[in-house]
């Protein structure tokens, strides 16, 4: 087959693909606020969620970030989000990971305070996007009842509000009600080679 024949064949193939794609897209007519879960052992769960937050800010939407665990970290995301005070509310309400605090009662109290702030943000009609960073961690340790969280998201979340939830070990009940679930798979991580957390990469 000549180069011209290959190009012509490719063009025809892409025309058919485009037509098929447009036919599929024409059936997608529902517009709604999504419940999104980022879970798994791989790196990038919060990073991807913050990327969505930055995308929302780029469109002029108001954003709220509630951090359930990482309150002790001064992250690059937090520094950047604080540059948009008219569009962003960020509350770091944890005191570090559970193995750092070693205080179940305090962790539970902080989780309940963060959940109260999360509900307030989700119900705020001016906020379009809410990131519940590491909520899966507090649910895993039963600091919050999963039934309360799923009921609220199903019954009280405004129709046009997006809620993104991050953290390992997402509970089955949460996965069931979510519209989009992504599992980050760990293949390699520099930590296993003795490389410490890098500024601008991990935080």
CSV table of C-alpha atoms in Angstrom, one decimal:
chain,number,residue,atom,x,y,z
A,1,UNK,CA,0.0,0.0,0.0
A,2,UNK,CA,1.4,3.4,-1.0
A,3,UNK,CA,1.7,6.3,1.4
A,4,UNK,CA,-1.2,8.1,-0.2
A,5,UNK,CA,-3.4,5.0,0.1
A,6,UNK,CA,-2.5,4.7,3.8
A,7,UNK,CA,-3.4,8.3,4.3
A,8,UNK,CA,-6.7,8.0,2.5
A,9,UNK,CA,-7.5,4.8,4.5
A,10,UNK,CA,-6.6,6.6,7.8
A,11,UNK,CA,-8.8,9.6,6.9
A,12,UNK,CA,-11.8,7.3,6.1
A,13,UNK,CA,-11.3,5.4,9.3
A,14,UNK,CA,-11.2,8.6,11.4
A,15,UNK,CA,-14.4,9.9,9.7
A,16,UNK,CA,-16.2,6.8,10.7
A,17,UNK,CA,-14.8,7.0,14.2
A,18,UNK,CA,-15.8,10.7,14.5
A,19,UNK,CA,-19.4,9.9,13.3
A,20,UNK,CA,-19.7,7.1,15.8
A,21,UNK,CA,-18.4,9.4,18.6
A,22,UNK,CA,-20.8,12.2,17.8
A,23,UNK,CA,-23.7,9.7,17.8
A,24,UNK,CA,-22.7,8.6,21.3
A,25,UNK,CA,-22.2,12.2,22.5
A,26,UNK,CA,-25.7,13.1,21.3
A,27,UNK,CA,-27.2,10.7,23.8
A,28,UNK,CA,-25.5,12.3,26.8
A,29,UNK,CA,-27.9,15.0,27.8
A,30,UNK,CA,-27.9,14.9,31.6
A,31,UNK,CA,-26.2,17.7,33.5
A,32,UNK,CA,-25.7,17.3,37.2
A,33,UNK,CA,-23.3,17.7,40.1
A,34,UNK,CA,-21.2,14.6,40.4
A,35,UNK,CA,-20.0,12.5,43.4
A,36,UNK,CA,-16.4,11.6,42.6
A,37,UNK,CA,-14.2,9.2,44.5
A,38,UNK,CA,-10.4,9.0,44.1
A,39,UNK,CA,-9.0,5.9,46.0
A,40,UNK,CA,-6.4,3.2,45.7
A,41,UNK,CA,-2.8,2.7,47.0
A,42,UNK,CA,-1.2,4.7,44.2
A,43,UNK,CA,-0.1,8.4,44.5
A,44,UNK,CA,-2.1,11.1,42.9
A,45,UNK,CA,-5.6,11.0,44.5
A,46,UNK,CA,-5.5,14.4,46.1
A,47,UNK,CA,-3.3,15.8,43.3
A,48,UNK,CA,-6.0,14.9,40.7
A,49,UNK,CA,-8.7,16.3,42.9
A,50,UNK,CA,-6.9,19.6,43.3
A,51,UNK,CA,-6.5,19.7,39.6
A,52,UNK,CA,-10.3,19.6,39.3
A,53,UNK,CA,-10.5,22.4,41.9
A,54,UNK,CA,-8.1,24.5,39.9
A,55,UNK,CA,-10.1,23.8,36.7
A,56,UNK,CA,-13.3,25.0,38.4
A,57,UNK,CA,-11.5,28.1,39.6
A,58,UNK,CA,-10.5,28.7,36.0
A,59,UNK,CA,-14.1,28.8,35.0
A,60,UNK,CA,-14.9,31.2,37.8
A,61,UNK,CA,-16.7,28.7,40.0
A,62,UNK,CA,-16.5,29.0,43.8
A,63,UNK,CA,-14.6,26.1,45.4
A,64,UNK,CA,-14.4,24.8,49.0
A,65,UNK,CA,-11.7,22.4,50.3
A,66,UNK,CA,-12.0,20.6,53.5
A,67,UNK,CA,-8.9,18.6,54.6
A,68,UNK,CA,-9.8,15.9,57.0
A,69,UNK,CA,-6.3,14.7,57.8
A,70,UNK,CA,-3.5,16.9,56.4
A,71,UNK,CA,-4.0,19.9,58.6
A,72,UNK,CA,-0.4,19.8,59.7
A,73,UNK,CA,1.0,20.1,56.2
A,74,UNK,CA,1.9,23.4,54.5
A,75,UNK,CA,1.2,22.3,51.0
A,76,UNK,CA,1.7,23.9,47.6
A,77,UNK,CA,-1.9,23.5,46.8
A,78,UNK,CA,-3.0,25.4,49.9
A,79,UNK,CA,-0.6,28.2,49.1
A,80,UNK,CA,-1.9,28.5,45.5
A,81,UNK,CA,-5.6,28.3,46.5
A,82,UNK,CA,-5.1,31.1,49.0
A,83,UNK,CA,-4.3,33.4,46.1
A,84,UNK,CA,-7.9,33.3,45.1
A,85,UNK,CA,-9.7,34.4,48.3
A,86,UNK,CA,-12.8,35.5,46.4
A,87,UNK,CA,-13.3,32.0,44.9
A,88,UNK,CA,-11.8,29.6,47.4
A,89,UNK,CA,-12.6,28.5,51.0
A,90,UNK,CA,-10.0,26.1,52.4
A,91,UNK,CA,-10.2,24.6,55.9
A,92,UNK,CA,-7.4,22.3,57.1
A,93,UNK,CA,-9.1,20.6,60.0
A,94,UNK,CA,-7.0,17.5,60.8
A,95,UNK,CA,-3.9,17.3,62.9
A,96,UNK,CA,-1.9,14.8,60.8
A,97,UNK,CA,-2.3,11.2,60.0
A,98,UNK,CA,-3.7,8.8,62.6
A,99,UNK,CA,-0.3,7.2,63.3
A,100,UNK,CA,1.0,10.7,64.1
A,101,UNK,CA,-1.8,11.9,66.4
A,102,UNK,CA,-2.2,8.5,68.2
A,103,UNK,CA,-5.4,9.9,69.8
A,104,UNK,CA,-8.6,8.3,68.6
A,105,UNK,CA,-10.8,10.6,70.6
A,106,UNK,CA,-9.2,13.7,69.2
A,107,UNK,CA,-9.2,12.3,65.7
A,108,UNK,CA,-12.9,11.5,66.0
A,109,UNK,CA,-13.7,15.0,67.3
A,110,UNK,CA,-11.8,16.6,64.4
A,111,UNK,CA,-13.5,14.4,61.9
A,112,UNK,CA,-16.9,15.5,63.2
A,113,UNK,CA,-15.9,19.1,63.0
A,114,UNK,CA,-14.6,18.7,59.5
A,115,UNK,CA,-17.8,16.9,58.4
A,116,UNK,CA,-19.9,19.8,59.8
A,117,UNK,CA,-17.8,22.2,57.8
A,118,UNK,CA,-18.1,19.9,54.7
A,119,UNK,CA,-21.9,19.8,54.9
A,120,UNK,CA,-22.1,23.6,55.3
A,121,UNK,CA,-19.9,24.0,52.2
A,122,UNK,CA,-21.9,21.5,50.2
A,123,UNK,CA,-25.2,23.2,51.1
A,124,UNK,CA,-23.8,26.7,50.2
A,125,UNK,CA,-25.6,27.7,47.0
A,126,UNK,CA,-22.6,29.8,45.9
A,127,UNK,CA,-20.1,26.9,46.0
A,128,UNK,CA,-20.1,24.7,42.9
A,129,UNK,CA,-17.2,22.3,43.8
A,130,UNK,CA,-16.3,20.8,47.2
A,131,UNK,CA,-13.2,18.7,47.8
A,132,UNK,CA,-13.3,16.4,50.9
A,133,UNK,CA,-9.6,15.6,51.0
A,134,UNK,CA,-8.9,12.3,52.8
A,135,UNK,CA,-12.5,11.7,53.9
A,136,UNK,CA,-11.9,8.1,53.1
A,137,UNK,CA,-9.3,7.8,55.8
A,138,UNK,CA,-11.7,8.9,58.6
A,139,UNK,CA,-14.4,6.7,57.2
A,140,UNK,CA,-12.0,3.7,57.2
A,141,UNK,CA,-11.3,4.2,60.9
A,142,UNK,CA,-15.0,4.7,61.6
A,143,UNK,CA,-14.5,8.2,63.0
A,144,UNK,CA,-17.7,9.1,61.0
A,145,UNK,CA,-20.6,6.8,60.3
A,146,UNK,CA,-20.6,5.9,56.6
A,147,UNK,CA,-24.4,5.8,56.7
A,148,UNK,CA,-24.6,9.4,57.6
A,149,UNK,CA,-22.2,10.5,54.9
A,150,UNK,CA,-23.9,8.5,52.1
A,151,UNK,CA,-27.4,9.6,53.2
A,152,UNK,CA,-26.4,13.2,53.2
A,153,UNK,CA,-24.7,13.0,49.8
A,154,UNK,CA,-27.7,11.2,48.3
A,155,UNK,CA,-30.5,13.2,49.9
A,156,UNK,CA,-29.2,16.7,50.7
A,157,UNK,CA,-26.4,17.5,48.3
A,158,UNK,CA,-27.7,20.1,45.8
A,159,UNK,CA,-28.3,18.8,42.3
A,160,UNK,CA,-25.6,21.0,40.7
A,161,UNK,CA,-22.8,20.7,43.3
A,162,UNK,CA,-19.8,18.5,42.6
A,163,UNK,CA,-18.2,16.7,45.5
A,164,UNK,CA,-14.8,14.9,45.2
A,165,UNK,CA,-13.7,12.5,48.0
A,166,UNK,CA,-10.1,11.3,48.3
A,167,UNK,CA,-8.2,8.7,50.3
A,168,UNK,CA,-7.3,5.0,50.3
A,169,UNK,CA,-9.8,2.3,51.0
A,170,UNK,CA,-13.0,3.9,49.9
A,171,UNK,CA,-15.9,2.1,51.5
A,172,UNK,CA,-18.2,0.0,49.3
A,173,UNK,CA,-21.2,2.1,50.3
A,174,UNK,CA,-19.5,5.3,49.0
A,175,UNK,CA,-18.4,3.6,45.8
A,176,UNK,CA,-22.0,2.5,45.2
A,177,UNK,CA,-23.5,6.0,45.3
A,178,UNK,CA,-20.6,7.7,43.4
A,179,UNK,CA,-20.9,8.8,39.8
A,180,UNK,CA,-17.2,8.4,39.1
A,181,UNK,CA,-14.7,6.3,40.9
A,182,UNK,CA,-11.0,6.1,40.0
A,183,UNK,CA,-8.6,3.8,41.7
A,184,UNK,CA,-4.9,4.8,41.6
A,185,UNK,CA,-2.7,1.8,41.2
A,186,UNK,CA,0.8,1.7,42.7
A,187,UNK,CA,3.4,0.4,40.4
A,188,UNK,CA,6.6,2.2,41.6
A,189,UNK,CA,7.1,4.8,44.3
A,190,UNK,CA,10.4,6.6,45.1
A,191,UNK,CA,9.7,6.2,48.9
A,192,UNK,CA,10.5,2.5,48.5
A,193,UNK,CA,14.0,3.5,47.2
A,194,UNK,CA,14.8,5.7,50.2
A,195,UNK,CA,13.7,9.0,48.6
A,196,UNK,CA,11.9,11.3,51.0
A,197,UNK,CA,8.8,13.4,50.2
A,198,UNK,CA,9.7,16.1,47.7
A,199,UNK,CA,8.5,19.7,47.8
A,200,UNK,CA,6.3,20.3,44.8
A,201,UNK,CA,5.7,16.6,44.2
A,202,UNK,CA,4.2,15.2,47.5
A,203,UNK,CA,3.2,18.5,49.0
